[in-house]
XYZ file of C-alpha atoms in Angstrom:
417
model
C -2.751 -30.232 -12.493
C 0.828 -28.857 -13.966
C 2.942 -29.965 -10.777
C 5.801 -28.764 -12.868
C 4.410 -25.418 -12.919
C 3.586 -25.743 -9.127
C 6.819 -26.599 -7.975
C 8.035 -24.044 -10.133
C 6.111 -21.878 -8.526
C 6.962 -22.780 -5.231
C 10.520 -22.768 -5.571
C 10.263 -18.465 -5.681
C 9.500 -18.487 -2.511
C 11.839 -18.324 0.142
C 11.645 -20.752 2.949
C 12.158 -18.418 5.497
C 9.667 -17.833 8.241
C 8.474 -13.740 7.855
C 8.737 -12.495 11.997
C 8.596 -8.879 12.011
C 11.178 -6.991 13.507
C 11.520 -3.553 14.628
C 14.644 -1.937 13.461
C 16.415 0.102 16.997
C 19.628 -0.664 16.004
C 22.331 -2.036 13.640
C 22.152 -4.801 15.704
C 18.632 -5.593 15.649
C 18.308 -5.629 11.826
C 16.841 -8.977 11.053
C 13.740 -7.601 9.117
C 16.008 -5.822 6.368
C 17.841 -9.311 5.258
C 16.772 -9.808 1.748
C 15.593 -13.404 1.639
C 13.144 -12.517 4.452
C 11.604 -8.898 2.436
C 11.881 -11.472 -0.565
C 9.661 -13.935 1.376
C 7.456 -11.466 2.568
C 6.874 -10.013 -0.614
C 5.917 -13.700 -1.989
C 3.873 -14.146 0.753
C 1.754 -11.193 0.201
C 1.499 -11.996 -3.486
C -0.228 -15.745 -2.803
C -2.313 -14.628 0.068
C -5.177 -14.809 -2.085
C -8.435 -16.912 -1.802
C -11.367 -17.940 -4.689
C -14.714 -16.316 -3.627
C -17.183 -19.853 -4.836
C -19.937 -17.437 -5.719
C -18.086 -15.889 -8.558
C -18.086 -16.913 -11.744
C -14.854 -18.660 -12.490
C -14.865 -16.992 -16.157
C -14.411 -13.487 -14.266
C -11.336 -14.818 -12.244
C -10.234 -15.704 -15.829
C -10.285 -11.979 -17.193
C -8.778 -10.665 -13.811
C -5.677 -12.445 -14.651
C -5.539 -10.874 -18.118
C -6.046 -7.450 -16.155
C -3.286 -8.196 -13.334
C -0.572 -9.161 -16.336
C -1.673 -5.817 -18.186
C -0.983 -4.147 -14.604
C 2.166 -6.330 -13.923
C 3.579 -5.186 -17.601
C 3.054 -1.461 -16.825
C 4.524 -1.902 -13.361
C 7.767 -3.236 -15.381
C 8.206 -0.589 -17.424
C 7.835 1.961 -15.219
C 10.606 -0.139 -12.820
C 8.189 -1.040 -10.008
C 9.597 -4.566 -9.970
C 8.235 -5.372 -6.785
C 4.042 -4.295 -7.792
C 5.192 -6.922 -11.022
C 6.314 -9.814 -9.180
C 3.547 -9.615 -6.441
C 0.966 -9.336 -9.656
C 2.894 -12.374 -11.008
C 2.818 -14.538 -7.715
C -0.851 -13.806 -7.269
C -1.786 -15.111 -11.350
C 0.691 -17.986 -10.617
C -1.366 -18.961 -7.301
C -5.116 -18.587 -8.882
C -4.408 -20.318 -11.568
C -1.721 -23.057 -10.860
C -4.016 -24.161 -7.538
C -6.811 -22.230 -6.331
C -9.042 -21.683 -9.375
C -8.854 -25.525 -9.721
C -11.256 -25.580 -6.871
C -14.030 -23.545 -7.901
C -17.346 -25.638 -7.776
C -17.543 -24.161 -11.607
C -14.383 -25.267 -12.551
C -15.317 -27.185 -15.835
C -17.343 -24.434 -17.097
C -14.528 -22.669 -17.993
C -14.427 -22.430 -22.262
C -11.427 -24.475 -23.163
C -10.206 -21.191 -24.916
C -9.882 -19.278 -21.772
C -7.738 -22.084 -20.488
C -5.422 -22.494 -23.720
C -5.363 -18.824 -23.251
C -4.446 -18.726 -19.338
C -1.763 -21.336 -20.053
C -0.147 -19.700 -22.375
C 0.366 -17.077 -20.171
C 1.670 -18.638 -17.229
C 4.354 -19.998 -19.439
C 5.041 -16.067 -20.176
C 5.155 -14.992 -16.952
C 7.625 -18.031 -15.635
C 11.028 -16.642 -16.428
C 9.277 -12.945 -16.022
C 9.077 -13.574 -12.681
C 12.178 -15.485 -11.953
C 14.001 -13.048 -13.408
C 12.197 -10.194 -11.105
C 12.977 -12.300 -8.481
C 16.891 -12.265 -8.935
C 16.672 -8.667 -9.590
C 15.030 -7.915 -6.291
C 17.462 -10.187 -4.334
C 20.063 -7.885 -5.593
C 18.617 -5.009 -4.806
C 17.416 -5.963 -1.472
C 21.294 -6.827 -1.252
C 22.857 -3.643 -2.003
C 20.241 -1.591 -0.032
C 20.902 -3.497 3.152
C 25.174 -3.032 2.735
C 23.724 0.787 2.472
C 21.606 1.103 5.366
C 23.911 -0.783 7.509
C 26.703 1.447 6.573
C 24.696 4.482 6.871
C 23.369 3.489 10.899
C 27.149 2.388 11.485
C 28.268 5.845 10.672
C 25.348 7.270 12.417
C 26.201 4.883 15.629
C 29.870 6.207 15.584
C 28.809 9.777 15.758
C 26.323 9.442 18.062
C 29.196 7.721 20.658
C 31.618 10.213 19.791
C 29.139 12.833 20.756
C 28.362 10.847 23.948
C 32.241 10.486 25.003
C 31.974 14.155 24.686
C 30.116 15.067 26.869
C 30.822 12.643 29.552
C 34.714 14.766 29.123
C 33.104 17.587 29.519
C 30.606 16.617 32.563
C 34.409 15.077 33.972
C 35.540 18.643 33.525
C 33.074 20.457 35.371
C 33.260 18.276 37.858
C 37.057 18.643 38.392
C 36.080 21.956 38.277
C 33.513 22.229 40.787
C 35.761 20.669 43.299
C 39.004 22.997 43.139
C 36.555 25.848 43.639
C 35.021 24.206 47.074
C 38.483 22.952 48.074
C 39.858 26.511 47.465
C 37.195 28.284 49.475
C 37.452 25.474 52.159
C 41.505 26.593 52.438
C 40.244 30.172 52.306
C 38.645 29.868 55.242
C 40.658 27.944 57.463
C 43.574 30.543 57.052
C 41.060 33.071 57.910
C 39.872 31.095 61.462
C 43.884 30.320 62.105
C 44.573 34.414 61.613
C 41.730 35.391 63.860
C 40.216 37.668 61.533
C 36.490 38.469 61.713
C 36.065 39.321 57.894
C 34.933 36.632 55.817
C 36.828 35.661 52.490
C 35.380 36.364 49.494
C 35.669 34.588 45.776
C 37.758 37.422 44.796
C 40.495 37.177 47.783
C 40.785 33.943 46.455
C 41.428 34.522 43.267
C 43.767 37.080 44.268
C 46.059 35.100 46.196
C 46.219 31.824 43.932
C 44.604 32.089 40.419
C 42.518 29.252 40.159
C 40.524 28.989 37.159
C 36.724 28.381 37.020
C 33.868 27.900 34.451
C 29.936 29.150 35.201
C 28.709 26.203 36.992
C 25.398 24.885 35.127
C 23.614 21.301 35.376
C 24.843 18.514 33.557
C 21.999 18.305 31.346
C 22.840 21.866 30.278
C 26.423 21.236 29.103
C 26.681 20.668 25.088
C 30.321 20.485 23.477
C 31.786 23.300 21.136
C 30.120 23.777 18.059
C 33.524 23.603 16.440
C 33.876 19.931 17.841
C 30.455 18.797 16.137
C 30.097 16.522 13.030
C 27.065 16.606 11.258
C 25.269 13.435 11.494
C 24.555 12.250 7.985
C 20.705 11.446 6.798
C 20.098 7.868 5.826
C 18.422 6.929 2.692
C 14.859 6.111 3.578
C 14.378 4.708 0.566
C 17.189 1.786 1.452
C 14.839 1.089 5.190
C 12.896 -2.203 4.384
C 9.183 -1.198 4.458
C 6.465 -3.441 5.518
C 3.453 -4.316 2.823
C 0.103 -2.662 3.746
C -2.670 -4.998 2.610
C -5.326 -2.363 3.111
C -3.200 0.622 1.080
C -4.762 1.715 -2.071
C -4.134 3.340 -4.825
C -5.453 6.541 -5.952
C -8.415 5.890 -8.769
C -8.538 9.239 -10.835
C -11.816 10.016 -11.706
C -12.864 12.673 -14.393
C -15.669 14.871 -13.407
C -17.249 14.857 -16.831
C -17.567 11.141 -16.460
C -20.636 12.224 -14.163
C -22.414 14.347 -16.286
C -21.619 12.666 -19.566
C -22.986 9.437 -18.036
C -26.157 11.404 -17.034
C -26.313 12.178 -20.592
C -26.838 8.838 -22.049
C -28.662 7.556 -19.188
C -31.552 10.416 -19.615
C -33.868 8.540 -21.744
C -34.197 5.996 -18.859
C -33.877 8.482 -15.741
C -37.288 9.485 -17.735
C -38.862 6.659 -17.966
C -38.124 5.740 -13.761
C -35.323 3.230 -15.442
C -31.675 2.425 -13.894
C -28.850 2.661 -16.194
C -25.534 1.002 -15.337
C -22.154 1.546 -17.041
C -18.221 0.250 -16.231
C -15.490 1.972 -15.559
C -12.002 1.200 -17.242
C -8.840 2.859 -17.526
C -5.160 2.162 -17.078
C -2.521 1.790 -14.747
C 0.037 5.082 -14.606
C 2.687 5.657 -11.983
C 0.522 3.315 -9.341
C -2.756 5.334 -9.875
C -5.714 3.861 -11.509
C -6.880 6.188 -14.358
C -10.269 5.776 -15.540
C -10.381 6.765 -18.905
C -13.672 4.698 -20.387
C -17.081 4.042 -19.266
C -18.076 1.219 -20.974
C -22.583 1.054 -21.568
C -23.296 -2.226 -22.046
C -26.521 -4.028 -23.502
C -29.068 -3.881 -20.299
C -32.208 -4.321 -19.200
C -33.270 -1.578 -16.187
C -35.894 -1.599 -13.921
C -36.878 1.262 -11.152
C -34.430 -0.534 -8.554
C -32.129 -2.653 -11.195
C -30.253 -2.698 -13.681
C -29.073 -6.445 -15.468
C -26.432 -6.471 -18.036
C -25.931 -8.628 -21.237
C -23.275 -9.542 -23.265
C -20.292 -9.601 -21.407
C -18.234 -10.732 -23.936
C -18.538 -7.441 -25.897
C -17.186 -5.350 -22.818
C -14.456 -8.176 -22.497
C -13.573 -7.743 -26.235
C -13.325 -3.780 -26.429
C -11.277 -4.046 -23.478
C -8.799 -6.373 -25.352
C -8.540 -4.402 -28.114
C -7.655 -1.240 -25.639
C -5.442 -2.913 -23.347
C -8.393 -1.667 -20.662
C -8.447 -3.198 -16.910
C -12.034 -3.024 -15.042
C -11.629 -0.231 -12.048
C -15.559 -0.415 -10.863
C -18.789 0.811 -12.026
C -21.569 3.453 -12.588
C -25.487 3.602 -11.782
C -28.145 5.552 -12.041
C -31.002 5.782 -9.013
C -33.858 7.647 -10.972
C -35.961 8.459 -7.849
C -33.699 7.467 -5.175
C -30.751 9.155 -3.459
C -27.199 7.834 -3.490
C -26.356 5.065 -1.380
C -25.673 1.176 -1.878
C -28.669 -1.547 -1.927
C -28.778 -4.781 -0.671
C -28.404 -5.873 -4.343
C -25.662 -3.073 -5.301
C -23.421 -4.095 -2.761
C -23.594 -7.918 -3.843
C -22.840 -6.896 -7.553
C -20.170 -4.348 -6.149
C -18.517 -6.847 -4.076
C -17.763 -8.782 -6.976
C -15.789 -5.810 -8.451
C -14.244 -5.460 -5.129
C -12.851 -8.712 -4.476
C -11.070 -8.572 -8.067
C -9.505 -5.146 -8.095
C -9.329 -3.248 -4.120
C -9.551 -0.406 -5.464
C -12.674 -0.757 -7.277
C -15.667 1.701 -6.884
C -18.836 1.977 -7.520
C -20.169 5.313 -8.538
C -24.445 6.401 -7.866
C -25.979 9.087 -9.763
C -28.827 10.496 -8.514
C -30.213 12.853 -10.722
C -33.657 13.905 -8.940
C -31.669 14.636 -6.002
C -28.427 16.312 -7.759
C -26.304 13.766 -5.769
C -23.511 11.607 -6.174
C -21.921 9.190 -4.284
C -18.377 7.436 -4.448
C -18.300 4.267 -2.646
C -16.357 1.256 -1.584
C -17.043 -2.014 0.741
C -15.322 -1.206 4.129
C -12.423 -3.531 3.836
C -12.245 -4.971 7.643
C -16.088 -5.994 7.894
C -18.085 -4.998 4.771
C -15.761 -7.163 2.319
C -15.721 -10.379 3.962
C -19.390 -10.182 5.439
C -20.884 -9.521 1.555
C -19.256 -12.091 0.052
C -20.178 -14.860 2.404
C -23.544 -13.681 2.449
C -25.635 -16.276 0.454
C -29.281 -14.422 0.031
C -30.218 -12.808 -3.019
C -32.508 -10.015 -4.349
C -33.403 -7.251 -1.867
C -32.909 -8.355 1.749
C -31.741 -6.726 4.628
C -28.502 -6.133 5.719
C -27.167 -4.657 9.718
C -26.464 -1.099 9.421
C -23.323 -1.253 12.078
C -20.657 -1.986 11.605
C -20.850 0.057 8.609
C -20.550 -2.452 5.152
C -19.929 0.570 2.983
C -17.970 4.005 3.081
C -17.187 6.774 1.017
C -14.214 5.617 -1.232
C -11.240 8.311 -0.319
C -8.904 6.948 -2.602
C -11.513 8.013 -5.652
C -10.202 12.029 -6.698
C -11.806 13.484 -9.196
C -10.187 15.514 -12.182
C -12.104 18.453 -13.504
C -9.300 18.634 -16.110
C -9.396 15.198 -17.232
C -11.226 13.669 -20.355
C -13.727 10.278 -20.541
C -14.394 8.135 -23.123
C -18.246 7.224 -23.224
C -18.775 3.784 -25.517
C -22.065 2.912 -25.734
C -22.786 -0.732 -26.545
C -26.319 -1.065 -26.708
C -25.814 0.697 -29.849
C-alpha cells in the first residue's frame, strides 16, 4: 500500500469531532465554524464501504465515473459535490478496495490506470479544500454579522415596548388616583351625585390613552426598523445521505427501446439495455441506452462483453445511471434476480434505476431499492437465481427522483450489431 498517499489523504481531514448543533442564536453557533462543515463534509465523502460480492473491476470503472462527475461539478463551481467525489475515489482506492477477496484479479492496466489518477486528483483536492475553508470563512463573518444585526433590532424592539407597557402603566394609575381624589371631595362636600370622568377632566386636565392589554400595545410605525433578511445561502446546511438527484429520463427512450427489443418480445425473449448520460447542474441526464451483446431467456436476460460498453463510454465521457428490461409476458415489477443485478447498479451510483417494459401489458415501471431496508438487505443476501424474498418491509419503490422528458432526445447504440 502507498502510505504516502494515505497519509496524504488523511491529512484533508480535519480532526475535529462533527456534534451537530442547532443554530438559536449567535451564541450557539458551533455547527457553522468552518473546520467542523470542512470535517463533516470529509466525513461524508469516506463513509463508504466495498460490497465483497461485486466485482472489484466494476469498483474500478465507478471511479472513472465519479472523476468524470467530480470534473463537471468543478466547472460548474460546485466545489463541495468535487471534493466529496474526490474523498470517496481517494478512500476506495487508497484502502478499501485493497480488501476485496478479488483483489488480485484486477488487470494490472486498470491499476496503472487508477494510479495515475489518484496522483491527478491529489493537489485537485487539496486545493478544493483551501478554497472551501475560505469560503466557509467568509460565510460565517456574514451570518454572524447578519444575526448580530438581527439580535440588535429585535432588543431594540423589545426595550420598546417594555417603554411603552411603563407608559400605560403610569398611565393607568393617574387615572385611578384621579377618580379616587374625585370622590373623596365629593363624600367631604356631602353631595349625593356621583363624579363622572368628565368632571374630572374638567377640573384638572389629566391626560389619558385607551386602556388595552399589554399584549395589544405595538410601538409607532414611524419608530420601526425593518429587520434585514439573512442570506440563507451563508446558514451551514447539514449533508443528506439519502437526497438524490433528479435522473432525467426521455420518454422516447421507452418506446425506442421497445423498438429494438421487438424481435425478442416475439419470440417470449428478455432484452436488457444501460442507461448513460451526463452530469448537468446536479441532475443526471440520460442521454444513451447502451444494447449490449446478450443472451435472453423468458425470465433473463445475461450480458456479454462488458468491455465494449466500458469502451464507448470512454470515448463519450458517459457515466452508468441504471438500466432497461424487457418482461415479454410479465408485468412490471422487480424479480428476485432483477433486484440482485439492480443492486449492483445501486450501490455504485444512488441514483441509479432500473427501468421494466412490459409490452403485453402496456406498462412501465421506474424503480429503485428502498434505501433504509431494501439496499442493505439485497446486498448481504448471498442466494442466487430465483428465490424468495419478504414482501414487507418493502425492498423496492417507485423511483421519484426519475422525471421523464417528452421533449428530450435518446441515443439508442446497439452493440450486438
Amino acid at each position: 500500500m502507498n502510505y504516502s498517499l494515505v497519509q496524504h489523504r488523511d491529512k484533508m481531514k480535519d480532526k475535529v469531532d462533527y456534534k451537530p448543533t442547532k443554530y438559536t442564536s449567535v451564541k450557539n453557533m458551533r455547527l457553522i465554524d468552518p473546520e467542523d462543515r470542512l470535517k463533516a463534509l470529509a466525513d461524508y465523502g469516506t463513509a463508504v464501504d466495498i460490497d465483497p460480492n461485486i466485482p472489484p473491476r466494476r469498483y474500478y470503472r465507478s471511479g472513472i465515473e465519479m472523476i468524470r462527475m467530480a470534473n463537471v461539478y468543478m466547472e460548474e463551481g460546485s466545489q463541495e459535490n468535487a471534493y466529496i467525489l474526490f474523498m470517496k475515489f481517494m478512500t476506495i482506492f487508497l484502502e478499501k478496495i485493497r480488501k476485496h477477496p478479488q483483489y488480485d484479479t484486477v488487470p494490472v492496466k486498470d491499476r496503472a490506470t487508477n494510479q495515475q489518477k489518484l496522483r491527478e486528483i491529489f493537489p485537485k483536492a487539496e486545493a478544493l479544500k483551501k478554497q472551501l475553508l475560505a469560503q466557509y470563512k467568509m460565510e460565517q463573518i456574514k451570518y454572524l454579522e447578519d444575526a448580530k444585526k438581527r439580535e440588535k433590532i429585535e432588543m431594540e424592539r423589545l426595550k420598546r415596548e417594555e417603554e411603552q407597557r411603563l407608559k400605560d402603566e403610569e398611565d393607568r394609575k393617574n387615572k385611578l388616583a384621579a377618580r379616587t381624589a374625585a370622590n373623596a371631595a365629593k363624600a367631604m362636600l356631602g353631595t349625593t351625585s356621583s363624579v363622572t370622568d368628565q368632571d374630572i377632566v374638567a377640573k384638572k386636565p389629566i391626560v389619558t390613552r385607551p386602556q388595552s392589554p399589554i399584549k395589544d400595545i405595538k410601538p409607532p410605525r414611524t419608530e420601526e426598523k425593518a429587520i434585514p433578511e439573512v442570506d440563507r445561502s451563508t446558514k451551514p446546511r447539514l449533508l443528506d445521505k439519502h437526497a438524490l438527484r433528479d435522473v432525467i429520463l426521455p420518454n422516447k427512450a421507452m418506446t425506442e427501446f421497445l423498438l429494438l427489443a421487438s424481435r425478442n418480445t416475439m419470440l417470449n425473449k428478455e432484452t436488457c439495455g444501460i442507461l448513460a448520460g451526463r452530469l448537468e447542474r446536479n441532475k443526471l441526464l440520460v442521454t444513451h441506452v447502451l444494447i449490449p451483446q446478450q443472451t435472453g431467456s423468458p425470465d433473463s436476460c445475461t450480458t456479454h462483453k462488458e468491455e465494449d460498453i466500458f469502451d464507448y463510454q470512454d470515448q463519450h465521457n458517459l457515466i452508468t445511471l441504471g438500466w432497461i428490461h424487457t418482461h415479454p409476458t410479465q408485468t412490471a415489477f422487480l424479480s428476485s434476480v432483477d433486484l440482485h443485478t439492480h443492486c449492483a447498479y445501486q450501490l455504485m451510483m444512488p441514483e441509479a434505476i432500473a427501468v421494466v417494459c412490459a409490452p403485453k401489458y402496456q406498462d412501465t415501471g421506474f424503480y429503485t431499492l428502498t434505501a433504509d431496508y431494501g439496499l442493505d438487505f439485497i446486498a448481504n443476501c448471498r442466494t442466487s437465481g430465483f428465490h424468495p424474498h419478504p414482501t414487507q418491509p418493502a425492498l423496492y419503490t417507485v423511483a421519484e427522483h426519475c422525471k421523464l422528458d417528452s421533449m428530450a432526445l435518446i441515443n439508442m447504440v446497439d452493440l450486438r450489431k
